CSV table of C-alpha atoms and ligand atoms in Angstrom, one decimal:
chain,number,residue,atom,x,y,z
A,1,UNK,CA,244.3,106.5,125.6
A,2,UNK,CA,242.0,103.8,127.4
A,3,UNK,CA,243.8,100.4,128.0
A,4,UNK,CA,241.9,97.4,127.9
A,5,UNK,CA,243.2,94.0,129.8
A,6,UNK,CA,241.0,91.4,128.5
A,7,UNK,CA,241.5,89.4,131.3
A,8,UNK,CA,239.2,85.7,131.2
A,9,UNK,CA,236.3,87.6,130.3
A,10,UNK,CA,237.3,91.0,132.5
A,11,UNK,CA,237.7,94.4,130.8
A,12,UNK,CA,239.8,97.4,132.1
A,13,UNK,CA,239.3,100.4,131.0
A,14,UNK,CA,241.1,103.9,132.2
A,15,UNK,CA,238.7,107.1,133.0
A,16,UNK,CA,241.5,110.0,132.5
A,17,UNK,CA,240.7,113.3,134.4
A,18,UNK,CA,239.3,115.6,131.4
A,19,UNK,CA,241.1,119.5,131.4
A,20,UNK,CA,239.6,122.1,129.6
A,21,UNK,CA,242.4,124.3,128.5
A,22,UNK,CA,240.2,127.2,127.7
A,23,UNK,CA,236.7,127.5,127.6
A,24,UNK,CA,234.8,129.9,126.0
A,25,UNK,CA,230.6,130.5,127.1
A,26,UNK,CA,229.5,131.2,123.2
A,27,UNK,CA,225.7,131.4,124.1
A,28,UNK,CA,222.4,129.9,125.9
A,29,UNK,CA,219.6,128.0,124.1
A,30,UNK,CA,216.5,128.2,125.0
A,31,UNK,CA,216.4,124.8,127.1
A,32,UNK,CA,219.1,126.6,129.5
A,33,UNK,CA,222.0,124.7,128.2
A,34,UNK,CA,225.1,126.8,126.7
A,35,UNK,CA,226.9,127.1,123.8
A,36,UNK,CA,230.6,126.1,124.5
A,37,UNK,CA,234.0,126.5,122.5
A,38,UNK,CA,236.5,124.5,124.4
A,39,UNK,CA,239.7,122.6,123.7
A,40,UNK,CA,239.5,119.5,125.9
A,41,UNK,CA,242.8,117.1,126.6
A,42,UNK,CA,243.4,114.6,129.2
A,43,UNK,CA,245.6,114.0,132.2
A,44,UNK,CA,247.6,110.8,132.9
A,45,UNK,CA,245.5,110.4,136.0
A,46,UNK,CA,242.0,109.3,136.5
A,47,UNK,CA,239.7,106.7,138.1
A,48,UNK,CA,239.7,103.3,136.5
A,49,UNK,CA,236.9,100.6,135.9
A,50,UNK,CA,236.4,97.1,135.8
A,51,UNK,CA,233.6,95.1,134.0
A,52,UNK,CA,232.9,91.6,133.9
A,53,UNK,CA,230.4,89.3,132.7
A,54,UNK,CA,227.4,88.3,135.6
A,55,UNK,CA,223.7,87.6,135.3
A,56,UNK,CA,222.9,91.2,136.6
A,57,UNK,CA,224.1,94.4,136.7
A,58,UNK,CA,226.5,95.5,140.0
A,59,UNK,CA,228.5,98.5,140.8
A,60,UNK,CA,231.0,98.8,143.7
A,61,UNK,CA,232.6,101.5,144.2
A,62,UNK,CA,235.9,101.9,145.7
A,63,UNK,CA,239.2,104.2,145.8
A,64,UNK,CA,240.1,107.6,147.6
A,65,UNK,CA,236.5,109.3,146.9
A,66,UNK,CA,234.0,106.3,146.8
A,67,UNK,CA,233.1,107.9,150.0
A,68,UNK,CA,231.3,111.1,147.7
A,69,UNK,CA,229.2,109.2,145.5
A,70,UNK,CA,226.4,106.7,145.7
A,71,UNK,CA,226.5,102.9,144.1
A,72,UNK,CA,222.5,103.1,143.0
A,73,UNK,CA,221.1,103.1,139.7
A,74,UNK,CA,221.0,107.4,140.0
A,75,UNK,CA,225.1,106.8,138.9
A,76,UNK,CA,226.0,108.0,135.9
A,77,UNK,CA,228.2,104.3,135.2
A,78,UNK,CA,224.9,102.9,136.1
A,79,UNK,CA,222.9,104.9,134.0
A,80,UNK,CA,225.4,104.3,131.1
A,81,UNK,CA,225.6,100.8,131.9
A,82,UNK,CA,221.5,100.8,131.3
A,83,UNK,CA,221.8,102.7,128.5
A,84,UNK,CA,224.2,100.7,126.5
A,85,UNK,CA,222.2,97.5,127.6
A,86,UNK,CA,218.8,99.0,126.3
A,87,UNK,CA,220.8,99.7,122.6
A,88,UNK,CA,222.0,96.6,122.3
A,89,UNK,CA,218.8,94.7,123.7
A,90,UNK,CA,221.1,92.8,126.0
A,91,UNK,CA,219.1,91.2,128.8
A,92,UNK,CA,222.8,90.0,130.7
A,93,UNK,CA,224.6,92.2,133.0
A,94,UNK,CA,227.8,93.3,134.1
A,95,UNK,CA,229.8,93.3,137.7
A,96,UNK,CA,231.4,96.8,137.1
A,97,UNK,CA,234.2,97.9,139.7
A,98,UNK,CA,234.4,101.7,139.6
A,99,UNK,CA,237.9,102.7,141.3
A,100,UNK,CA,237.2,106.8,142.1
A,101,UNK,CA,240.9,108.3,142.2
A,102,UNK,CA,239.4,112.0,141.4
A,103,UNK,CA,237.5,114.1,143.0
A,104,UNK,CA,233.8,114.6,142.5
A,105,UNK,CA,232.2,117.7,141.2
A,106,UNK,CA,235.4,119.1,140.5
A,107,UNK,CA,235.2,120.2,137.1
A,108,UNK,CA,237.6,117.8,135.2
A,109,UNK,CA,234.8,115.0,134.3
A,110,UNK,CA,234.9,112.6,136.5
A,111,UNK,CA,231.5,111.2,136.1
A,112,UNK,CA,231.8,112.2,132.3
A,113,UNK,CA,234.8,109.9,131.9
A,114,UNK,CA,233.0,107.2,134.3
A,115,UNK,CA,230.6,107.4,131.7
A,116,UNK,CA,232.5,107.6,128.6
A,117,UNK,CA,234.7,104.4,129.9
A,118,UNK,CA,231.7,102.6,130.9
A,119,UNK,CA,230.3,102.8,127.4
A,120,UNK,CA,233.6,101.7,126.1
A,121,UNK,CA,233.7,98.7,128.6
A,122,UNK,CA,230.6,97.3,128.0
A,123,UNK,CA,230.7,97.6,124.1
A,124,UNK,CA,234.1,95.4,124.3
A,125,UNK,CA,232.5,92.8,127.1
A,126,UNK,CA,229.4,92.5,125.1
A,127,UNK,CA,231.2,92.3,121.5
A,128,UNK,CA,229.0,94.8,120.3
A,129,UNK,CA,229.9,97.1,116.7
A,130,UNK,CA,227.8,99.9,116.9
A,131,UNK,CA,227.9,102.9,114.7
A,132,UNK,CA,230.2,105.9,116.0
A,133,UNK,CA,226.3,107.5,115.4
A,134,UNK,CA,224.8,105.6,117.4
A,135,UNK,CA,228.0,106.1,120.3
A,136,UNK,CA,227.8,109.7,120.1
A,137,UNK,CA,223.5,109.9,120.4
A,138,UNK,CA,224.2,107.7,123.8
A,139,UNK,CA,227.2,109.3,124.6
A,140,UNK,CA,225.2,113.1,124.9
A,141,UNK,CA,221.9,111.5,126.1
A,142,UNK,CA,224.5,110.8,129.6
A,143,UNK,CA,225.7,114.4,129.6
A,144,UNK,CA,227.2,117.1,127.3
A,145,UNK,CA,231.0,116.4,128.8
A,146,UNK,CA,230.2,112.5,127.6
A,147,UNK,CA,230.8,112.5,123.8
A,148,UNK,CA,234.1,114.2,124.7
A,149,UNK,CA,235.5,111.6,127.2
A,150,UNK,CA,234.5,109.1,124.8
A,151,UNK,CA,236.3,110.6,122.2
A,152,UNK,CA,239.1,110.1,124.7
A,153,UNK,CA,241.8,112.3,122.7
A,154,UNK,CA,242.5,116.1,122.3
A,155,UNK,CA,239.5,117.9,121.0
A,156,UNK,CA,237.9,121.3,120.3
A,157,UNK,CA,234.0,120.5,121.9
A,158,UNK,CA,231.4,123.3,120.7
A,159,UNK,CA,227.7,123.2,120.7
A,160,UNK,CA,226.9,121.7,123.6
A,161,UNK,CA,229.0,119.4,123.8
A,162,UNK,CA,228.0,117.4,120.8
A,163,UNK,CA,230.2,118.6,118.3
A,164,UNK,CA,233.5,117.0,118.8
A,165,UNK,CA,236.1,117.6,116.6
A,166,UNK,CA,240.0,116.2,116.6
A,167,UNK,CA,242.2,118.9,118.3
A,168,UNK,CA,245.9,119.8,117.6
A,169,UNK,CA,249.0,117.5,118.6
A,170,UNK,CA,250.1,119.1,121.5
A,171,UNK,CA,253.5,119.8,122.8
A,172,UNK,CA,255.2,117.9,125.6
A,173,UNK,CA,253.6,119.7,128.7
A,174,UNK,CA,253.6,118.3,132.1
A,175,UNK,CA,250.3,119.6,135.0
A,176,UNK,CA,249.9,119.6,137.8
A,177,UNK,CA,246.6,119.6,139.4
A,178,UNK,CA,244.8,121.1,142.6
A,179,UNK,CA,241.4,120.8,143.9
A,180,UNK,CA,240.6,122.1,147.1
A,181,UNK,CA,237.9,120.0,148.2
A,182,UNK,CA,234.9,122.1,147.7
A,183,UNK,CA,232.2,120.4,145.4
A,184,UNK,CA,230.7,123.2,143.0
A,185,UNK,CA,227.5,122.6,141.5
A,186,UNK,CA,227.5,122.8,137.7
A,187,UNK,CA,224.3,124.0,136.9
A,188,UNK,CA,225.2,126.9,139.3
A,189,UNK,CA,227.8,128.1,138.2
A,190,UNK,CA,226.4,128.0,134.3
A,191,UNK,CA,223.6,129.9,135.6
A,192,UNK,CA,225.5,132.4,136.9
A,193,UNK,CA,227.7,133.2,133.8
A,194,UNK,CA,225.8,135.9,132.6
A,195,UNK,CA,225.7,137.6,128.6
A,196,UNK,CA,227.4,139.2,127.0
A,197,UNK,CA,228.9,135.5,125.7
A,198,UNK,CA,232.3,135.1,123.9
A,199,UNK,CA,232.9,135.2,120.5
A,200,UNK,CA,233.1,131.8,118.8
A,201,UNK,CA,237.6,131.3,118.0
A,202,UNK,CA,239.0,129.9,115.3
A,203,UNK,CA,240.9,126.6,116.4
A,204,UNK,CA,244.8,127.1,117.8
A,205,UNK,CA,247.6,127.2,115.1
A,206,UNK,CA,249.1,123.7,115.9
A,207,UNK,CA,252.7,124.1,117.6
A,208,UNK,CA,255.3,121.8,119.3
A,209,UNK,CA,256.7,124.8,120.3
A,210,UNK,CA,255.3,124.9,124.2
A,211,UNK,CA,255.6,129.4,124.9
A,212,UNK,CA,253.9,129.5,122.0
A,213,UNK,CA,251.3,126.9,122.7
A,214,UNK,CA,250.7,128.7,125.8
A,215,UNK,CA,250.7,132.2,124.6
A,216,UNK,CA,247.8,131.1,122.3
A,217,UNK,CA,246.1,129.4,125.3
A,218,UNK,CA,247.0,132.8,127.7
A,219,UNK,CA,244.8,135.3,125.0
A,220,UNK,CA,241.9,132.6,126.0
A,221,UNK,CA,240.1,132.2,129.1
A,222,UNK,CA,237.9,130.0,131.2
A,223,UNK,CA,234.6,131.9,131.3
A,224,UNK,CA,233.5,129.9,134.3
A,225,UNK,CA,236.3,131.5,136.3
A,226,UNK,CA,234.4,134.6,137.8
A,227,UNK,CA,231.0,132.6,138.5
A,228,UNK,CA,232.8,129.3,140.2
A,229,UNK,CA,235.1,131.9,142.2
A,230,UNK,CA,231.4,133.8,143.5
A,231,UNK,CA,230.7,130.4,144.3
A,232,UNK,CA,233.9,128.9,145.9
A,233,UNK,CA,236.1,132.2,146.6
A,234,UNK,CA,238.9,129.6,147.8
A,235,UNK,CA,239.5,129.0,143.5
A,236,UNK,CA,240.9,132.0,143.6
A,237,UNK,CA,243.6,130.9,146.4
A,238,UNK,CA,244.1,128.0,144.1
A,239,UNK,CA,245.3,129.8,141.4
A,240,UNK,CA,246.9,132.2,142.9
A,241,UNK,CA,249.0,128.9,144.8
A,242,UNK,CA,250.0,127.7,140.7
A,243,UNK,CA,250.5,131.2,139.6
A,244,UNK,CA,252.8,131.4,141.8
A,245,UNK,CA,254.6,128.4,141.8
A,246,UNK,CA,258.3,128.7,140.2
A,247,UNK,CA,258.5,127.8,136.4
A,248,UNK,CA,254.5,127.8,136.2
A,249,UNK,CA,253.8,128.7,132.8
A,250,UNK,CA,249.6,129.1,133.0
A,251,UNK,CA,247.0,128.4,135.7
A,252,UNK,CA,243.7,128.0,134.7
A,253,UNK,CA,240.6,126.0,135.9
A,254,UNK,CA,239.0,123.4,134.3
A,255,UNK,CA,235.6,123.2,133.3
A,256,UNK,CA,232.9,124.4,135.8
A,257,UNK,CA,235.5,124.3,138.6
A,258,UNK,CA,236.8,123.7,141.3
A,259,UNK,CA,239.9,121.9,140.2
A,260,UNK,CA,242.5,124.3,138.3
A,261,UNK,CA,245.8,123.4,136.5
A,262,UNK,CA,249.5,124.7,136.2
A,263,UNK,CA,251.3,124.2,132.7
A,264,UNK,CA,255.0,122.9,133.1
A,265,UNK,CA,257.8,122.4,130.7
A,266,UNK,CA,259.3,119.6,132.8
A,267,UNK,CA,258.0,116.5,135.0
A,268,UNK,CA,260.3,117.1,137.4
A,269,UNK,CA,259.2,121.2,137.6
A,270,UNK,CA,255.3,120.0,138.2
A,271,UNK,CA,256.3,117.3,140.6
A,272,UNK,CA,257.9,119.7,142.6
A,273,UNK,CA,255.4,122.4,142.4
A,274,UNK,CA,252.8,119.5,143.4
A,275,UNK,CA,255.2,118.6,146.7
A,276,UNK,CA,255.2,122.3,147.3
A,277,UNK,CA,251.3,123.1,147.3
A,278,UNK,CA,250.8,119.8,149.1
A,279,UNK,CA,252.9,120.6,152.0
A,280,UNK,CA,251.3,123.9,152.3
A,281,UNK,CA,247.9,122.7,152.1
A,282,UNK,CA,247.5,119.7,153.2
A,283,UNK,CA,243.6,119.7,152.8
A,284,UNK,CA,244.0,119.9,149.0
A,285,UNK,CA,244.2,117.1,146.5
A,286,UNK,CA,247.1,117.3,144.3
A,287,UNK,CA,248.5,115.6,141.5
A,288,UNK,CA,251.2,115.9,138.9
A,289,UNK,CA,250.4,114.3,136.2
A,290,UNK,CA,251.3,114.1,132.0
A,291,UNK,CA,248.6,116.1,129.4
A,292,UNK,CA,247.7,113.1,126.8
A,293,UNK,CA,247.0,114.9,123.7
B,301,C5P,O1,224.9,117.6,130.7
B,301,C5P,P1,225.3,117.6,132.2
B,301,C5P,O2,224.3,116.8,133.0
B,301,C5P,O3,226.7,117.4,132.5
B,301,C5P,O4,225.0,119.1,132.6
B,301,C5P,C1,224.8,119.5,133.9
B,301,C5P,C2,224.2,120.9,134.0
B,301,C5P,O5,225.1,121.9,133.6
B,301,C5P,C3,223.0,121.1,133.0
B,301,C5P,O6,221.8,120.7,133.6
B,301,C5P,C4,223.1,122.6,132.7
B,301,C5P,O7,222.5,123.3,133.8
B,301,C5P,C5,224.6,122.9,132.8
B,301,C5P,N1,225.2,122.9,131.4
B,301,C5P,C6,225.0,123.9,130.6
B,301,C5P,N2,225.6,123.9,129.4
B,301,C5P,C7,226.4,122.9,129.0
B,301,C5P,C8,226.6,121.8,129.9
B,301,C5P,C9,226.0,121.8,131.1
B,301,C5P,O8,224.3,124.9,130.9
B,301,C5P,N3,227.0,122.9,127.8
């Protein structure tokens, strides 16, 4: 899924938008975090990064949204650039070149993946062979979306977060993607899902068959739905804009919003779609895009 260009020294590495295709709220532990069940797969869009080898550690931020987000040591690529330095007892640095093609605080990991693809980066720059232990105990010490995205394939995700385990091939499905340009706060929205939790589900039955596939997915749910839509009522125009939408199989949002998704059989079917809900709200980002299983 990531590419890497070793380019003279220069590293590349992709940062795919991460889609939770349902997401289930199982529980709450006592430190406030929650117990998720969630199959996690990726879309063929996503910011990109570039590392390569200087004295010190840099980050530039550039692309649509660099405007949203800060270049200082608080980023998460910063933080995960410090982190993988102070494992490997590395006292060199990195010029890292974050290129920020998605939205921030959208709910389809953005600063996860940044994260995940840092790591990834600076483990190939610096030649280093850690243990897949020692990956996943960084990975979750940046965020419970970070082992995931660093995992960088289909995947159910329970706990939370730290348990990652290899999801089903999918079938050909094509997205297409809308965020309506209102950050939603995470923490908010987890604290306003409220018990009773979901009952923990047994993995999908693996299909290339895609009604199938999606008649599984349709008997689940995002859980964050109802809490993100208190927060950001305009979710619930979003999905009613996929719902909608000719030849839309299933409209969801991911994660703790705001961005939401449309299932499609064909490319052409969510490129449309995507022209569609563009031209009718203009304010909105949208993408078509391909699911990477
Ligand atoms: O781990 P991360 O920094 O991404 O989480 C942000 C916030 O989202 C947490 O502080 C917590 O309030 C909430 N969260 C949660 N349960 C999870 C993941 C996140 O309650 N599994």
């Amino acid at each position: 899924m990531s590419l890497d260009v070793p380019l003279d020294g220069v590293v590349i590495m992709e940062a795919p938008a991460k889609l939770n295709l349902y997401l289930h709220v199982t529980g709450r532990r006592d430190d406030g975090y929650h117990e998720l069940d969630s199959l996690v797969a990726f879309a063929s869009v996503g910011d990109r990064l570039r590392v390569e080898p200087a004295p010190e550690l840099s980050l530039k931020i550039e692309g649509f949204f660099a405007e949203e987000l800060d270049a200082d040591t608080g980023n998460l690529v910063w933080r995960a650039a410090e982190a993988v330095r102070e494992t490997a007892e590395i006292t060199g640095g990195a010029r890292i070149t974050l290129t920020k093609n998605l939205p921030v605080a959208a709910g389809i990991g953005g600063g996860s993946a940044d994260a995940a693809a840092t790591v990834r980066a600076l483990v190939q720059l610096w030649d280093m062979h850690p243990t897949s232990h020692d990956l996943s105990g960084l990975a979750l010490s940046l965020g419970a979306d970070v082992p995931v995205c660093l995992f960088g394939r289909s995947a159910y995700m329970r706990g939370i977060g730290e348990w990652v385990e290899p999801g089903p091939a999918l079938p050909l499905v094509f997205l297409v993607l809308v965020n309506p340009g209102i950050p939603v706060s995470t923490p908010a929205v987890f604290m306003a899902r409220q018990p009773p939790y979901s009952q923990k589900s047994p993995n999908l039955n693996e299909t290339d068959d895609v009604t199938d596939f999606v008649d599984q997915l349709a008997r689940r749910g995002n859980d964050l739905e109802a809490p993100a839509m208190g927060a950001a009522p305009v979710i619930g125009e979003v999905i009613d804009a996929l719902e909608v939408a000719e030849d839309c199989l299933l409209a969801r949002m991911s994660g703790s919003g705001a961005t939401c998704f449309g299932l499609f059989k064909s490319r052409e079917q969510a490129d449309r779609v995507a022209r569609d809900i563009r031209a009718k709200s203009p304010a909105w980002w949208v993408e078509s895009a391909d699911l990477i299983g």
